[in-house]
Amino acid sequence: MSFLSETARYIFERHSLETIARVCVVVPSRRAVYFFKQELASLSDRPFLAPEVVAMDDFILQRAEVEEIDPVSLLFELYDTFKTIDPHLDFDRFTSWAPVVLRDFDQIDLYDSNAKAVFSWVEAEKAIERWKIDTTIAEDSFADKYFRLFENLLGVYDQLKARLLEKKLAYRGMAYRKVAEEVETIFLDKPGHAFHYFLGFNALSQSEERILRKLVSLNKAEMLWDADVFYLRNQHEAGRFVRKYLTDAELSRGDWNKRFRNYREFPQVQTVPSDLLTQPKNFISIGVPNATMQPKVAAHLMAQWEHGTEKTKGYQPPHTALVLGDENLLMPVLSSIPDSYDDFNVTMGVSLRNSLLYSLVESWFELQRNVVEFRRKEGQGMVAIPKFSYKHITKILHHPFIQKYWMENEGSFRTLLRTLRDENRTFADEKEIKELGGNEPLINTLFTRWDNDSGRATRQMYRLIDLLRPLYVDKDAIETEYLYEFYTILKRLERVLAERRQPVSIKSYRRFLLELLRQTKIPFSGEPAAPLQIMGMLETRCLDFERVIILSVNEGTLPTGKKQNSLIPFDAACEFGLPTYMDADAVMSYHFFRLLQRAKEVIFLHTVPAGDGAKAEPSRFLLQLEYELGEQNKQAKLQKKRVEFGSERSLEEELPVLRITKNEQIQREILQSLANRGLYATHLNMYYQCSLKYYFKRIAGVAEEEELSTTLEANDFGTWVHEVLERIDREMIERNVRVYERADYERFTQQIPSRLEAVFQEKFPGQVMNEGQNLLLYNLAKRNLRNYFQLRMDELDAGYRVEVLAPEQKLVATLAYGEGTVQVAGKIDRLERVNDVIRIVDYKTGKVDAKNLDLKVNQDEWQPMFLTNQNWDVMRQLWLYKYLVLKQNDKRVGGVELSATQIVQPGMISFRNLAAGFMAQENLRFRPDETPETFLEDSEAMLTQFIDELLDASRAFEQTVDRSHCEYCDYARICGRAN
Ligand code: SF4
């Protein structure tokens, strides 16, 4: 029996049908309200007046007789309050820490802490005294500003609350504290409910505890706890709070709680709930390679439950919950739900933060910030002229959220971009763009300058909504919802700004708007009693399901671990009874194990470590299940499974949120790009990692993010080392020396510092080589080159004769495709002849193992997946190098004529694995009796297959399912996949 059905029966039996209406039942969440009412209704065959059933937050707001203030108004109220205390407060700086301040105020009130004591604990003098440091804090230093903020906080806190109360408004914690402070007046002086039941609570805040304790002591309330002996015993963290309440004379009062008495004596004492220790449980943990594959696997499992294996045949899933440990997975989950589950209920919200609309708005602000600086005619100083840069123009016009619009209004968009590109215009002003775009409405909207006028920005945003809304109406509900929420936020922001006398700058407007978008969640609502319930962990409070799938059961998510987003330091939080991350972990542990109490079958999905990322560690809760529960309940074994990221496309067929379909124009552009710019191995590999990234980079021409950096990037380091080696080869070839002696290598070794320095000065002007990270890289480059020359000397000692045929060079081959041609291109680092073999050498500054060059399977197996296998990037690169070398029209590379029997061997030298020497790729043969001609023929068939796929209109360019590729992707912000 579920907790809600048991508590409903308990309450029902204690009151007559006539008096039960005078009871108030308080539950932790609104979702539990509905289910409790259903359970209660099922107990009588006669109609009766139901008790009030209410969620805790609503109960408190009603009793406090205040309304909860919305986040926009609250931020402005806070800002106005701060301004009365610090007139010089900078709005931009304010918006960066205001949400944290508000959260801290909320916690101080919820936990009934002494605000004065908290803030003065953190003040500078007290901190110095406590930390026993002998120092003074420099005026205007970071520390000075930090402590000054605290000096002001108490005044702000008091004033803000007074302002809100005057308007009968409150933030959540404030309402709780108000009820706690006035509990007797509220519940004794005013007529209300005769009795209250509080169901299934766990970690009470101090304000809550004060309210409940008082109500119980006045004989007006009873707490109905929910717990299992498994975690009540043995100091298990899940039972930390309930254990405390059960020893509290007031909070454990009442017949319901008698069941927990003497729980330590279990199994001699049988009354205590013990489902976790006594009932059969089917627990399965499934490791998957990445987070976004979890919804796909969950969908697969649900489909199995739906259609039934023998065990579950005919099963209608009335009690199934899909619980998201990481609520960011909501969209992928919704896209993956099997069609058969058309009846499900989602009450959590999807955050606008991760939406494409958010990234569009961000890109728009970025575009509007564009100015170009020119030197004045007189030659003194610079003048800034507002012009849009080509990079930002293409970025916004290609933004995925507005792609649908261009499909129907393509002409002006193409003309604008083509003209800018053909005329090589790096910058264009508003008037030019509008003219080139033929005054097309969306182009006019996006490129109307806001200057510093937030009102103008708002008007253009409304126009954008008007233009985009018809595209999504009736087609894609979520985008319509995004636009609607955006509209609502703009309206509220406009109203609040209108009430202010001071205009806000665009900079502040941006921070504010983006903060509001970040805070906004789009609520879903469905049929509350639907067989499938989708929810976050917090929403599971009080609810029980027979079957549960929990996603993201990883350390860092469930539980979240050490995250303290607060201005109040950890020591102050401990001192004043404010919650810390340790409490948060105990709370999460309770939700987790409580959810398992009455469930029969639970599947835990988690990502598995792919490298050394701590986030991929399975949650410790799973270890506790395995070792602690599994030991005590032999019917509750945890089975472990793992889904491998195979080469099968079936695993990748997850519905990505974002896709670009290929129309004729895009197909033309693909062919143009291949014909003019060429097909490189890196781009082929990029396509299979993420076809959308390929689209952004190779077709749409969206520039990658450029950051001015004072340190070398990973690519730069490779370029530096390669360039030194290339210059040596060129110099030697010019002197007609192609076979190097030991003395040559010794000389090269001596020259390493000067050669590195010369290349550095030339390639990275403005950077300093001898400090910081660059110095570390310099030392690494020296060591790499020294070891490399040593490797070459060892080859000499072993009797190898190495002849340099060609230094680094770009090779291009023309491939016939359809009625036209395609360029295949690549840059080889060195061509050398070692004894009778011609080696194509690729230097790698990163680590490559010989096993990366081994296909490991026979030809029948590797050939069908040669293009798509994610682990064969290196293999494909070497394959194309070999193709390019053999394809040279005159069959001469580096002055060498290639005969039909010549062995040409591509391979790598890895500077981080020099011990392996030259690692040759040996077993890539398309046929056992391969000749250069058949190799070329088979390679071209494969390249043609790739181009066919690239042009295939039925395969959209779409987001990758493997999020590891998004981590360092320059398009992550456009894609909404930035962290
Ligand atoms: S962020 Fe991820 S999904 Fe988006 S383009 Fe980059 S790799 Fe692809």
Coordinates of C-alpha atoms in Angstrom, one line a residue, residues 859 863 879 883 925-927 930-944:
Q859 CA 37.9 -6.8 -43.4
Q863 CA 34.6 -2.2 -44.0
W879 CA 43.8 6.2 -45.2
Y883 CA 44.9 7.9 -51.1
R925 CA 43.4 -3.4 -47.0
F926 CA 40.2 -3.3 -48.9
R927 CA 41.0 -6.6 -50.6
E930 CA 45.2 -5.1 -53.1
T931 CA 47.2 -3.1 -55.6
P932 CA 47.5 0.7 -55.7
E933 CA 44.9 0.8 -58.4
T934 CA 42.3 -1.2 -56.5
F935 CA 43.1 0.8 -53.4
L936 CA 42.3 4.0 -55.3
E937 CA 39.1 2.4 -56.7
D938 CA 37.9 1.2 -53.3
S939 CA 38.8 4.5 -51.6
E940 CA 36.8 6.5 -54.2
A941 CA 33.8 4.2 -53.7
M942 CA 34.0 5.0 -50.0
L943 CA 34.4 8.8 -50.6
T944 CA 31.4 8.7 -53.0

